[in-house]
Structures are given as structure tokens and as C-alpha cells.
Amino acid sequence: MTVVAKPLPPVLEVEGLCIAYRDGHAERRAVHDVSFRINPGEVVALVGESGSGKTTTAQSIIGLLAANGRVESGSIKLNGTDIARWSDRQLDTVRGVKISLVPQDPGSSLNPIKTIGSQIGEIFRIHGALHSEEIEGRVLSLLARVGLSEPALRARQYPHELSGGMRQRVLIAIAIALKPQLIIADEPTSALDVTVQKRILDLIDELRAEYGTSVLLVTHDLGVAADRADRLVVLQKGRIQEQDAAGVILAAPRSAYTRQLLADAPSFTAPVKRPIRSPGVGVQDDVVVVEGLVREFPRDDGRGRLCAVNDLSFRVRRGTTHAIVGESGSGKTTTIRNIVGFDKPTAGRIEIDGIEVSGLKGEDLRQFRRKIQLVYQNPYGSLDPRQSVLQIVTEPLLNFSRLARADREEKVRTILSRVGLPEDALLRRPHALSGGQRQRVAIARALVLDPQVVVLDEAVSALDVSVQARILDLLAELQSDLGLTYLFVSHDLAVVRQISDTVSVLKDGRLVEGGVVSEIFEAPSSEYTCELINAIPGRTRRAAA
Amino acid sequence: MSAYLLNRAAQALFVLWAAFTISFVLLQAMPGDAVLIKFQNPDLGLTAAQVAEIRSSYAVDSPVVVQYLRTIGNFLTGNFGYSVQAGVPVGSLLAAHLPATLMLATLGFLLASVLAVIIAFLSSLTPLAWLRGALQSIPSLFISIPTFWLGIMLIQIFSFRLKLVPVINPGPWQELILPVLTLAVPISAPLAQVLVRNIDDAMTRPFVAVARAKGASRFWVLSRHVAKNALLPTLTIAGVLLGELIAGAVVTETVFGLNGIGGLTERAVGSQDAAVLQAIVVLSALGFVIINLAVDLLYPVLDPRLRTKAGAAA
């Protein structure tokens, strides 16, 4: 008699789910008729950009919708029981036990004033799962299991004493503590460096295999989803565009939206063949020259000095893009602060368009800022919320030029239309703009002074891939039209490969390697660069392609 | 850490000196003085020469700078001068009046804190929107009630109507019930307001979602995660509220006829008893400085992030 393996019932079955948010007196529906299922041991990825409803869907499964959100219709079945309308008290018996959460931002997801050990131990105390004497032992073994060295020390430490990657490991330890059937991982690595991201995702994979837990991976990054998920559910504006096995969708996406997402994701696009514009010999037109840059800070504990940047040198040819790549703590921010003159180097020389920066003071330094402008990572934080777009872009002109009022406005309008902002956006304030529009405003503000060099400090990192692709197109266009030189600071190697000519890879304040981007990507000479390149998500898809 | 302490102590001394000097200048700038007010009364029938003699015996006729230096010297040695009106050393006046006020202020502050915590916790835990709204409007109501009116109303209702608290010959504790309540109500208002806002802020922090995802109930999250985080910013306002407490004590003691610093201040102002006022100002400043120093030292105890910073600065 042959036994046919009976398919196990799904762990989670979502059917016809509609979720609305109350907004004043009106209700706005954020999730429309979403249905999908997760089988035991399976990884399902909810993929979509901001506003796609992916986080709302995930929150509703664990019963943690914002106070103004409510499930309108549909069911969320956990092992066949509909929990969509359960009370908090009922859900408390499921949360942490059957379903657990790995949150997005490890920085703020741990209580800052409680020790790591007590925050892990808490889940056993809440559910009365262990005797109090047993808890400490379990906490230590969990800490060791998620790969933290010196578990006993970690258990006594507070969150601020741990790095982002370590904190995410602690949160994973909490999520697996009671061996739940389903882990919801909500953008678990989007706040982490690429190499850390890879290690964390590997850890989740490993634990899933060990415990047979299912994972609902919520992510905006198709590369991550492609590498880690068995099945993909692609969401746009609260509706499912398509769902299928990951391989099927990546090989032959059916919906136009998925095709667009794939085209925009920098980790999938074939490297652009850029004409090699490396610093040539002979004609020296290097607009940025950094030689032997050293920046030391006194240590917090007053003992010795911390070397943030150690003997860094590179040159950037006019009209090209130079990327500065590195993870947190690599010294990239310190480097650009010195280049734009916000900080003084301990030693070394920086020359921008023939001007030695470190010697500048007062009015000379102020005038120098016309040559080099910054676009920051966070388009929300870098624009004054009380000013209109027009005022924001006009302000630099007021500081530097004596243009007549009409000429000034003419110039601002030209530049704003140049960066692709509609006319009707000019009088709006930043909060009424989308993320991509805000970053366009920031770019316009940088360009209005006709600078030689624009420093793009993680300028596209916070944007959705489709928006990111448009902004990168705009930057390329502006560069070729205006002959701009870009210093592109980023941790995202996929984007770096797409838009830069030359690159400096930094680690712990030192230059690991530098040179022409295509050469370095094809034949990295240092182990660290290899590791960085391997950590770019989306390898499975690239290998298949 | 010790450098930090020294720095804070130096700041505290400066505040005390500034309070002393400013109040000294202001008291000097007032026309007349306590000696004139007491002895110039025509009924006493003193001649101008006799008044001048008394004035010189109190040393109020010497140059201002000399008086200033002498008074500061006396304060440093613990001699607060002589009350012209009462005819006793200021030190013994303070010693007689301080305990009652300290008791009133301490109990008032404790009750205010309890009230504030109850209001904030209930409004955060209730699932009913109307109850939450009602609880959150209590602070605005409390802060708009004048202290003297509240005191009179409490006496009317509890002593005269309900006869719960005797007004004639009350026991030492009975005597305190209504004044403490009167003092606590306006103090609790800003505390509750700040606490409610901080709890709301802390409730939206991601670590709360993580705690809820562990299966913790709202009460568990509020009491074990949110409360302590919300307390940190509230502590700052608690230090500032001491001023309200002193002002409230003056009115409360007058309404209830308590024999404390408040009543003493009121009489000293009436008779321009500069020595008493000077001592009270310095005493209040001392209270402020001590409370705020205590608050500053309490931060690192409650927040480990500040602990390492303070340690690193040493």
C-alpha cells in the first residue's frame, strides 16, 4: 500500500482581506481583497513599494493595526481558525506563541532602558512558559543560538551598547523563543548594512529550516525577496498584482507592474556600460583632489584618539561620478564633511576646483560653498517644513547673488521645471509632496547656485525602487547637460555600479581599494570588496538570467 | 562623574548667590524699611533722634555695600539676622515655621503625583473614547481652579456640609487633609498633562509593538515598558513645579490658617521685614537648587544611556 503524502494544511490562510483606515470622518481603504496562504515551513514574501499595503496586511495578521485601522471584511485563518476579529485578550494568547514579529528598525525596537536579557526573558514570563529559575539559562542559550558572542555579557547590556546587527539578532531571538509556527519579518534588514543584511537573512533561513517555521517576509526589495522566498505576492496600492512561485514570477512576470519593478531594481539590471572616464594621465582636470586625508577624534572615554579617516586619497575628474562606498563606521560621512568644509581634517589636503578647502575661513569659506552642494539622504528632514518649494529653492540665491527679484524667480522656476516638478507644486510645502518630489526639490536647491560638484549623500537610499530609478535617470541627465561632477556616497553597491565611473571602497577609515567601477566589480582585489559584492541581494535572479 | 558633580555644584552655588543678590537689591530699593514702619508710628511718641538710634542699632543706616557684605557674611555663618517685626532671630522663626510647610508641600506633591499617574494611566488604558476625552480634559480644569476658591469650597463642603473634617481643634493629620488636597489639585494638572503626552508618545515607539507582539497585554506594556520611559521627561517638569508648590503653599496656608512659611511670608511682606524675606528667598532658591540637582542625578539612574555618557565624561 502506498501512502500518498497528504499536503499539510496551511499555517495561514488570508482570504478576501479588506482593511480601512479612519481618517477624520471618512474611511480610506488601504488593502483590497487580498488573499494568499502560507504552508508550513514556507517563506512567502509580500513585495511592494510604500503605500502598497504590505505592512498593513502584515500588521493585521498579528493584530497590531494602528488604532484607526480596522479589518472591514475577509478572514485571517491561523491553523484553520479565523482570528481576524479576535479581541486583544484572545490575540495575546497567540502573539509570541504562534505568530511572532521581527520588526523593521532594530534601533528603536528594543526598550532603551531595559537590559537585553530581561527583554528576551519577558516573553517567557508573559506566557508563564518557564519557571523563573529556568529563564536565565534559556535566554543565554537563545543569545548563543542567534550568533552573539559572550551571551552572559550581552544579557546584562542595554540596547544602546549593541550594534544594529546585534540588536536585530536579539529581536530574532525574541521571535523564535517560543518556537512559533509563523514569523512575520517586516523589512527586517532595510536599516542594516549589506553584509550585515546578508548574515541576518542567512540566520532567519537557518532557524526556519531548524524549527520548520513559516516566514512571511515583508520587503520593498525584490532582490531580497527573490533570494529568500519560495513564493512572492506582489502588491500595489493595496491590491495583489500577481502571486506565484518566486522562480516563475522572476522568469516571466505577468503583470506590467512587476515587470516595471524588475526593470527598476538596480540589483537586477545588467551593469551599464559606461565609457571609461577614469582619471587619465596627461590632461589633468581633476575637480576633486583628496590627498592623505586624516581625521582623528578624541575618544569618548578620553583615552587615545579615534581615527575616523586614515590616509585617504582619491581624485575625481570633472564631469564624472565618483562613489564612496562603505558600511556604517567606515568614515564616508567624515570624509564628505571635510570635503564640503563642515569639518577640518587633522592632516592631508583637499582641493575642490583648485581651491584648498582646509585653509578657508569666514567669507572665503562661505563663497566656496557655491562650488559644492549637498543632497542629503532624508528628503523629509532636510527641507524646512514651514517653507514652500519656491522659498526653499530661492533661499540659496538670497544668500549669494544680487539678482533682481524677477530674475531670481525666473531662475528658480527654470531649475524646478528642469528637475521635473510640476508648476502647481511650487507653492506647496514639503509635507504635501511625495518622497521622490521632495528629493527633486533638494536637487533643485543644490543646483540653483550652479555648483561644480554635487555631493549626493545616500540621496536615493530612502526612495522606492521605481522612484529611485527616475531620480537616477534625472541625475544622469543633469550631469551630461550641465557637466556636473558627483560625489556619490552610498552603501548600495547595485546603485553604485549603475551610476558611477570611479569608486573608493572604505573600511574602518581606510581605503580598501579604488579605481574604475567596472574593473573593480569584475575583478575585486580585496576580500572585503568581494564580500560586499556577494552581499548584494538578487544573486539568484542574476545567476538565472 | 565627579567632574560633572563639581560642575553642577558650582552652578548651584551661583544660583544661590544670584538669588541672594537680586533679592537684596530689590529689598533695598523699596522705600522705607521695617524699622521705620515699626517705630515711626506717632503713637509710640519716639523722637527722630531716638528712631535714628534704633536704626543704627539694627545697622540699617550703614552704606548699602557694607550692609550687603555683612549680610552675605552672616548668611555664610548661618546667621540670618533679626526679624524687626517679631523681635526674634530669623533662624528661629524659620525653624518654627518650616516643618509645617515641608509636611504640606511633601504630602501635596505626593498626592499630586498619585493623581497625575491615575489620570494618565486610566486615560491610556480605557477603550472608551468618551472616557479618555473626559479624563484628558481634567488637567485643564484643575489648572483653571484658583487655589483660594478651591480651599474655601473644600471647607464648605467637607467641613460644614458633610462634617467629615473638623475645623475646630482638628488632629495633626486631620488638619492637613484639606490643605494637602487644595495644594495637590493645581500641581497635578501639568504633571498629568505631560505624563499623558509622554505616554502617548512612548506608545507609538516600535519597542511597544515588539512587546505587544510578544503577547503582552496593554497593561503589561504600559506598566513595564511605557511608564518608565514616559517618566523621564516628566521628571524635568517636576523640578520646575517646586515654584508652583511654594506659591500654592502661601495661599493655602493663609486660607487654612496654617502656621507655615507661607503665612510667615505674607506677614513679612506686609511689614517689609527685609531680613525675613531675604532668608525666605534664599531658602526657596536652595529648595529649587536641591530638587533640580536631585532630578539631574536621578536621570542616569533611570536611563542607562545617560549612565555611560556621564561615566565617559569622567
Short mmCIF file of N, CA, C and O in Angstrom, two decimals, chain A residues 42-147:
data_model
loop_
_atom_site.label_atom_id
_atom_site.label_comp_id
_atom_site.label_asym_id
_atom_site.label_seq_id
_atom_site.Cartn_x
_atom_site.Cartn_y
_atom_site.Cartn_z
N GLU A 42 7.23 27.31 4.81
CA GLU A 42 7.38 28.06 3.57
C GLU A 42 7.76 29.53 3.86
O GLU A 42 7.38 30.07 4.89
N VAL A 43 8.49 30.15 2.93
CA VAL A 43 8.75 31.58 3.03
C VAL A 43 7.96 32.28 1.93
O VAL A 43 8.15 32.01 0.75
N VAL A 44 7.05 33.14 2.35
CA VAL A 44 6.27 33.90 1.39
C VAL A 44 6.66 35.36 1.54
O VAL A 44 6.71 35.88 2.65
N ALA A 45 6.94 36.03 0.44
CA ALA A 45 7.32 37.43 0.51
C ALA A 45 6.18 38.31 0.02
O ALA A 45 5.60 38.06 -1.03
N LEU A 46 5.84 39.32 0.83
CA LEU A 46 4.92 40.37 0.38
C LEU A 46 5.80 41.48 -0.16
O LEU A 46 6.54 42.11 0.58
N VAL A 47 5.73 41.72 -1.45
CA VAL A 47 6.62 42.69 -2.07
C VAL A 47 5.82 43.89 -2.56
O VAL A 47 4.75 43.72 -3.15
N GLY A 48 6.33 45.07 -2.30
CA GLY A 48 5.64 46.24 -2.82
C GLY A 48 6.35 47.50 -2.36
O GLY A 48 7.23 47.46 -1.50
N GLU A 49 5.96 48.62 -2.94
CA GLU A 49 6.58 49.89 -2.57
C GLU A 49 5.78 50.55 -1.46
O GLU A 49 4.78 49.98 -0.99
N SER A 50 6.18 51.74 -1.03
CA SER A 50 5.43 52.36 0.05
C SER A 50 4.01 52.63 -0.43
O SER A 50 3.78 52.99 -1.58
N GLY A 51 3.06 52.41 0.48
CA GLY A 51 1.66 52.59 0.11
C GLY A 51 1.05 51.37 -0.56
O GLY A 51 -0.09 51.42 -0.99
N SER A 52 1.79 50.27 -0.63
CA SER A 52 1.25 49.10 -1.30
C SER A 52 0.35 48.29 -0.36
O SER A 52 -0.34 47.39 -0.81
N GLY A 53 0.39 48.59 0.93
CA GLY A 53 -0.43 47.86 1.88
C GLY A 53 0.24 46.63 2.44
O GLY A 53 -0.37 45.85 3.15
N LYS A 54 1.54 46.45 2.14
CA LYS A 54 2.19 45.23 2.61
C LYS A 54 2.35 45.21 4.13
O LYS A 54 2.09 44.19 4.77
N THR A 55 2.73 46.36 4.71
CA THR A 55 2.89 46.40 6.16
C THR A 55 1.53 46.32 6.85
O THR A 55 1.39 45.63 7.86
N THR A 56 0.52 47.00 6.30
CA THR A 56 -0.83 46.93 6.86
C THR A 56 -1.32 45.49 6.91
O THR A 56 -1.85 45.03 7.92
N THR A 57 -1.11 44.76 5.81
CA THR A 57 -1.52 43.36 5.77
C THR A 57 -0.82 42.57 6.87
O THR A 57 -1.46 41.82 7.63
N ALA A 58 0.50 42.76 6.98
CA ALA A 58 1.26 42.01 7.98
C ALA A 58 0.80 42.37 9.39
O ALA A 58 0.64 41.50 10.25
N GLN A 59 0.55 43.67 9.64
CA GLN A 59 0.12 44.10 10.97
C GLN A 59 -1.22 43.47 11.33
O GLN A 59 -1.46 43.11 12.48
N SER A 60 -2.12 43.35 10.34
CA SER A 60 -3.44 42.82 10.66
C SER A 60 -3.34 41.34 11.04
O SER A 60 -4.12 40.87 11.86
N ILE A 61 -2.36 40.63 10.50
CA ILE A 61 -2.24 39.21 10.80
C ILE A 61 -1.87 39.00 12.27
O ILE A 61 -2.37 38.10 12.93
N ILE A 62 -1.01 39.88 12.79
CA ILE A 62 -0.61 39.73 14.19
C ILE A 62 -1.47 40.63 15.10
O ILE A 62 -1.23 40.74 16.31
N GLY A 63 -2.49 41.25 14.51
CA GLY A 63 -3.44 42.03 15.31
C GLY A 63 -2.87 43.33 15.84
O GLY A 63 -3.26 43.80 16.90
N LEU A 64 -1.93 43.92 15.11
CA LEU A 64 -1.31 45.15 15.60
C LEU A 64 -1.53 46.31 14.63
O LEU A 64 -0.66 47.15 14.44
N LEU A 65 -2.72 46.38 14.05
CA LEU A 65 -3.05 47.53 13.21
C LEU A 65 -3.05 48.79 14.04
O LEU A 65 -3.34 48.74 15.25
N ALA A 66 -2.75 49.92 13.43
CA ALA A 66 -2.84 51.19 14.14
C ALA A 66 -4.27 51.38 14.65
O ALA A 66 -5.21 50.78 14.12
N ALA A 67 -4.42 52.23 15.68
CA ALA A 67 -5.71 52.34 16.36
C ALA A 67 -6.84 52.72 15.41
O ALA A 67 -7.99 52.35 15.62
N ASN A 68 -6.52 53.46 14.32
CA ASN A 68 -7.59 53.89 13.42
C ASN A 68 -7.82 52.92 12.26
O ASN A 68 -8.57 53.21 11.35
N GLY A 69 -7.14 51.76 12.30
CA GLY A 69 -7.33 50.79 11.24
C GLY A 69 -8.29 49.69 11.65
O GLY A 69 -8.41 49.39 12.84
N ARG A 70 -9.00 49.12 10.68
CA ARG A 70 -9.89 48.00 11.05
C ARG A 70 -10.07 47.08 9.85
O ARG A 70 -10.03 47.51 8.69
N VAL A 71 -10.22 45.80 10.18
CA VAL A 71 -10.48 44.80 9.14
C VAL A 71 -11.94 44.94 8.74
O VAL A 71 -12.84 44.72 9.55
N GLU A 72 -12.19 45.31 7.49
CA GLU A 72 -13.56 45.51 7.03
C GLU A 72 -14.22 44.18 6.72
O GLU A 72 -15.35 43.92 7.13
N SER A 73 -13.53 43.37 5.94
CA SER A 73 -14.11 42.07 5.59
C SER A 73 -12.98 41.11 5.28
O SER A 73 -11.82 41.51 5.19
N GLY A 74 -13.34 39.84 5.13
CA GLY A 74 -12.34 38.83 4.84
C GLY A 74 -11.93 38.10 6.10
O GLY A 74 -12.36 38.43 7.20
N SER A 75 -11.10 37.08 5.93
CA SER A 75 -10.71 36.27 7.08
C SER A 75 -9.20 36.07 7.10
O SER A 75 -8.53 36.15 6.08
N ILE A 76 -8.69 35.89 8.33
CA ILE A 76 -7.29 35.55 8.53
C ILE A 76 -7.30 34.26 9.33
O ILE A 76 -7.62 34.27 10.52
N LYS A 77 -7.05 33.15 8.67
CA LYS A 77 -7.16 31.87 9.38
C LYS A 77 -5.79 31.36 9.78
O LYS A 77 -4.92 31.14 8.94
N LEU A 78 -5.64 31.16 11.10
CA LEU A 78 -4.41 30.58 11.63
C LEU A 78 -4.75 29.14 11.99
O LEU A 78 -5.60 28.89 12.84
N ASN A 79 -4.12 28.19 11.34
CA ASN A 79 -4.45 26.77 11.52
C ASN A 79 -5.95 26.52 11.39
O ASN A 79 -6.52 25.75 12.16
N GLY A 80 -6.58 27.22 10.49
CA GLY A 80 -7.99 26.98 10.25
C GLY A 80 -8.94 27.81 11.10
O GLY A 80 -10.14 27.82 10.86
N THR A 81 -8.42 28.55 12.11
CA THR A 81 -9.30 29.37 12.95
C THR A 81 -9.21 30.83 12.52
O THR A 81 -8.11 31.37 12.41
N ASP A 82 -10.35 31.43 12.30
CA ASP A 82 -10.34 32.83 11.86
C ASP A 82 -10.04 33.74 13.05
O ASP A 82 -10.80 33.79 14.02
N ILE A 83 -8.93 34.48 13.00
CA ILE A 83 -8.55 35.36 14.10
C ILE A 83 -8.73 36.83 13.73
O ILE A 83 -8.35 37.72 14.50
N ALA A 84 -9.32 37.09 12.57
CA ALA A 84 -9.38 38.48 12.08
C ALA A 84 -10.13 39.40 13.03
O ALA A 84 -9.81 40.58 13.14
N ARG A 85 -11.14 38.86 13.74
CA ARG A 85 -11.92 39.73 14.62
C ARG A 85 -11.74 39.39 16.09
O ARG A 85 -12.59 39.72 16.91
N TRP A 86 -10.65 38.75 16.42
CA TRP A 86 -10.40 38.42 17.81
C TRP A 86 -10.11 39.68 18.62
O TRP A 86 -9.58 40.67 18.11
N SER A 87 -10.46 39.60 19.91
CA SER A 87 -10.15 40.72 20.81
C SER A 87 -8.66 40.66 21.15
O SER A 87 -8.00 39.65 20.95
N ASP A 88 -8.17 41.78 21.71
CA ASP A 88 -6.77 41.83 22.13
C ASP A 88 -6.45 40.70 23.10
O ASP A 88 -5.40 40.07 23.03
N ARG A 89 -7.41 40.43 24.02
CA ARG A 89 -7.15 39.42 25.04
C ARG A 89 -6.98 38.03 24.42
O ARG A 89 -6.12 37.27 24.80
N GLN A 90 -7.80 37.76 23.39
CA GLN A 90 -7.65 36.48 22.71
C GLN A 90 -6.34 36.42 21.94
O GLN A 90 -5.64 35.42 21.95
N LEU A 91 -6.02 37.55 21.28
CA LEU A 91 -4.81 37.57 20.46
C LEU A 91 -3.55 37.44 21.31
O LEU A 91 -2.54 36.90 20.85
N ASP A 92 -3.61 37.93 22.57
CA ASP A 92 -2.44 37.83 23.44
C ASP A 92 -1.98 36.39 23.63
O ASP A 92 -0.82 36.12 23.91
N THR A 93 -2.92 35.43 23.47
CA THR A 93 -2.53 34.02 23.65
C THR A 93 -1.86 33.48 22.40
O THR A 93 -1.25 32.42 22.44
N VAL A 94 -1.99 34.19 21.29
CA VAL A 94 -1.42 33.73 20.03
C VAL A 94 -0.09 34.43 19.73
O VAL A 94 0.88 33.83 19.29
N ARG A 95 -0.09 35.73 20.04
CA ARG A 95 1.10 36.54 19.75
C ARG A 95 2.30 36.04 20.56
O ARG A 95 2.20 35.84 21.77
N GLY A 96 3.42 35.89 19.89
CA GLY A 96 4.62 35.42 20.57
C GLY A 96 4.67 33.90 20.65
O GLY A 96 5.74 33.31 20.67
N VAL A 97 3.50 33.26 20.73
CA VAL A 97 3.44 31.80 20.86
C VAL A 97 3.31 31.14 19.49
O VAL A 97 4.09 30.26 19.13
N LYS A 98 2.32 31.60 18.73
CA LYS A 98 2.08 31.01 17.42
C LYS A 98 2.63 31.89 16.30
O LYS A 98 3.10 31.42 15.28
N ILE A 99 2.46 33.22 16.49
CA ILE A 99 2.95 34.17 15.48
C ILE A 99 3.90 35.13 16.19
O ILE A 99 3.59 35.63 17.26
N SER A 100 5.06 35.38 15.60
CA SER A 100 5.93 36.38 16.21
C SER A 100 6.41 37.36 15.15
O SER A 100 6.15 37.18 13.96
N LEU A 101 7.09 38.39 15.62
CA LEU A 101 7.41 39.51 14.74
C LEU A 101 8.90 39.84 14.81
O LEU A 101 9.47 39.93 15.89
N VAL A 102 9.51 40.00 13.65
CA VAL A 102 10.85 40.59 13.59
C VAL A 102 10.66 41.96 12.95
O VAL A 102 10.27 42.06 11.79
N PRO A 103 10.87 43.05 13.72
CA PRO A 103 10.48 44.37 13.22
C PRO A 103 11.52 44.98 12.29
O PRO A 103 12.60 44.45 12.09
N GLN A 104 11.14 46.13 11.77
CA GLN A 104 11.93 46.80 10.75
C GLN A 104 13.20 47.47 11.30
O GLN A 104 14.26 47.30 10.76
N ASP A 105 13.02 48.24 12.36
CA ASP A 105 14.10 49.11 12.78
C ASP A 105 14.68 48.63 14.10
O ASP A 105 14.14 48.93 15.16
N PRO A 106 15.79 47.89 14.06
CA PRO A 106 16.33 47.36 15.32
C PRO A 106 16.75 48.48 16.27
O PRO A 106 16.83 48.28 17.47
N GLY A 107 16.99 49.67 15.72
CA GLY A 107 17.45 50.78 16.57
C GLY A 107 16.44 51.16 17.63
O GLY A 107 16.80 51.45 18.75
N SER A 108 15.15 51.18 17.27
CA SER A 108 14.16 51.65 18.22
C SER A 108 13.21 50.55 18.66
O SER A 108 12.24 50.83 19.34
N SER A 109 13.49 49.32 18.28
CA SER A 109 12.54 48.25 18.59
C SER A 109 12.82 47.54 19.91
O SER A 109 12.12 46.61 20.27
N LEU A 110 13.88 47.99 20.60
CA LEU A 110 14.12 47.45 21.93
C LEU A 110 13.96 48.59 22.93
O LEU A 110 14.35 49.73 22.65
N ASN A 111 13.39 48.27 24.08
CA ASN A 111 13.21 49.28 25.12
C ASN A 111 14.58 49.79 25.59
O ASN A 111 15.39 49.00 26.08
N PRO A 112 14.85 51.09 25.45
CA PRO A 112 16.20 51.58 25.72
C PRO A 112 16.61 51.46 27.19
O PRO A 112 17.80 51.53 27.49
N ILE A 113 15.66 51.31 28.09
CA ILE A 113 16.05 51.33 29.50
C ILE A 113 15.92 49.97 30.17
O ILE A 113 15.92 49.87 31.38
N LYS A 114 15.81 48.90 29.36
CA LYS A 114 15.81 47.56 29.96
C LYS A 114 16.93 46.74 29.37
O LYS A 114 17.30 46.92 28.20
N THR A 115 17.47 45.82 30.14
CA THR A 115 18.59 45.01 29.64
C THR A 115 18.09 44.04 28.58
O THR A 115 16.91 43.71 28.51
N ILE A 116 19.04 43.62 27.74
CA ILE A 116 18.74 42.66 26.68
C ILE A 116 18.14 41.40 27.30
O ILE A 116 17.12 40.87 26.82
N GLY A 117 18.78 40.91 28.36
CA GLY A 117 18.33 39.67 28.98
C GLY A 117 16.89 39.76 29.44
O GLY A 117 16.08 38.85 29.21
N SER A 118 16.53 40.89 30.08
CA SER A 118 15.16 40.98 30.61
C SER A 118 14.15 41.08 29.47
O SER A 118 13.01 40.64 29.61
N GLN A 119 14.56 41.67 28.34
CA GLN A 119 13.62 41.80 27.23
C GLN A 119 13.40 40.47 26.51
O GLN A 119 12.33 40.24 25.95
N ILE A 120 14.41 39.59 26.53
CA ILE A 120 14.18 38.26 25.95
C ILE A 120 13.40 37.41 26.96
O ILE A 120 12.44 36.73 26.61
N GLY A 121 13.82 37.49 28.22
CA GLY A 121 13.17 36.68 29.25
C GLY A 121 11.70 37.02 29.40
O GLY A 121 10.89 36.18 29.79
N GLU A 122 11.35 38.26 29.07
CA GLU A 122 9.98 38.72 29.25
C GLU A 122 8.96 37.82 28.54
O GLU A 122 7.87 37.57 29.08
N ILE A 123 9.30 37.35 27.35
CA ILE A 123 8.32 36.56 26.59
C ILE A 123 7.97 35.26 27.34
O ILE A 123 6.83 34.80 27.29
N PHE A 124 8.93 34.71 28.09
CA PHE A 124 8.62 33.51 28.88
C PHE A 124 7.75 33.89 30.08
O PHE A 124 6.86 33.15 30.47
N ARG A 125 8.03 35.06 30.66
CA ARG A 125 7.24 35.49 31.83
C ARG A 125 5.81 35.81 31.43
O ARG A 125 4.87 35.48 32.14
N ILE A 126 5.63 36.48 30.26
CA ILE A 126 4.28 36.84 29.83
C ILE A 126 3.41 35.59 29.69
O ILE A 126 2.27 35.56 30.14
N HIS A 127 3.98 34.56 29.09
CA HIS A 127 3.17 33.38 28.82
C HIS A 127 3.33 32.31 29.89
O HIS A 127 2.80 31.20 29.74
N GLY A 128 4.08 32.63 30.96
CA GLY A 128 4.29 31.65 32.01
C GLY A 128 4.85 30.35 31.48
O GLY A 128 4.52 29.27 31.94
N ALA A 129 5.73 30.48 30.47
CA ALA A 129 6.19 29.29 29.76
C ALA A 129 7.28 28.54 30.53
O ALA A 129 7.46 27.34 30.33
N LEU A 130 7.99 29.25 31.38
CA LEU A 130 9.11 28.62 32.09
C LEU A 130 9.09 29.06 33.54
O LEU A 130 8.60 30.13 33.87
N HIS A 131 9.65 28.25 34.41
CA HIS A 131 9.86 28.69 35.79
C HIS A 131 10.91 29.77 35.80
O HIS A 131 11.84 29.75 34.98
N SER A 132 10.80 30.68 36.75
CA SER A 132 11.70 31.83 36.70
C SER A 132 13.17 31.41 36.78
O SER A 132 14.03 32.07 36.20
N GLU A 133 13.47 30.30 37.48
CA GLU A 133 14.90 29.91 37.57
C GLU A 133 15.42 29.44 36.21
O GLU A 133 16.60 29.52 35.93
N GLU A 134 14.51 28.94 35.37
CA GLU A 134 14.97 28.39 34.10
C GLU A 134 15.18 29.46 33.04
O GLU A 134 15.84 29.22 32.04
N ILE A 135 14.55 30.64 33.27
CA ILE A 135 14.53 31.65 32.22
C ILE A 135 15.94 32.08 31.83
O ILE A 135 16.28 32.12 30.65
N GLU A 136 16.78 32.35 32.84
CA GLU A 136 18.09 32.90 32.51
C GLU A 136 18.88 31.96 31.60
O GLU A 136 19.49 32.38 30.62
N GLY A 137 18.82 30.68 31.91
CA GLY A 137 19.53 29.70 31.09
C GLY A 137 19.04 29.71 29.65
O GLY A 137 19.84 29.70 28.71
N ARG A 138 17.71 29.77 29.50
CA ARG A 138 17.15 29.79 28.16
C ARG A 138 17.56 31.05 27.39
O ARG A 138 17.88 31.00 26.20
N VAL A 139 17.56 32.18 28.09
CA VAL A 139 17.96 33.45 27.46
C VAL A 139 19.38 33.33 26.94
O VAL A 139 19.67 33.70 25.78
N LEU A 140 20.27 32.79 27.76
CA LEU A 140 21.66 32.68 27.33
C LEU A 140 21.80 31.73 26.14
O LEU A 140 22.54 32.02 25.19
N SER A 141 21.05 30.64 26.14
CA SER A 141 21.21 29.71 25.01
C SER A 141 20.61 30.32 23.74
O SER A 141 21.12 30.11 22.65
N LEU A 142 19.53 31.11 23.90
CA LEU A 142 18.98 31.79 22.73
C LEU A 142 19.97 32.80 22.16
O LEU A 142 20.16 32.89 20.94
N LEU A 143 20.61 33.56 23.05
CA LEU A 143 21.59 34.56 22.58
C LEU A 143 22.72 33.87 21.83
O LEU A 143 23.18 34.35 20.80
N ALA A 144 23.16 32.73 22.36
CA ALA A 144 24.22 31.99 21.67
C ALA A 144 23.70 31.47 20.33
O ALA A 144 24.40 31.52 19.32
N ARG A 145 22.43 31.02 20.32
CA ARG A 145 21.86 30.44 19.10
C ARG A 145 21.80 31.45 17.95
O ARG A 145 21.97 31.10 16.80
N VAL A 146 21.51 32.71 18.27
CA VAL A 146 21.41 33.70 17.20
C VAL A 146 22.77 34.30 16.87
O VAL A 146 22.87 35.30 16.16
N GLY A 147 23.83 33.69 17.41
CA GLY A 147 25.16 34.06 16.98
C GLY A 147 25.78 35.26 17.70
O GLY A 147 26.62 35.95 17.12
#
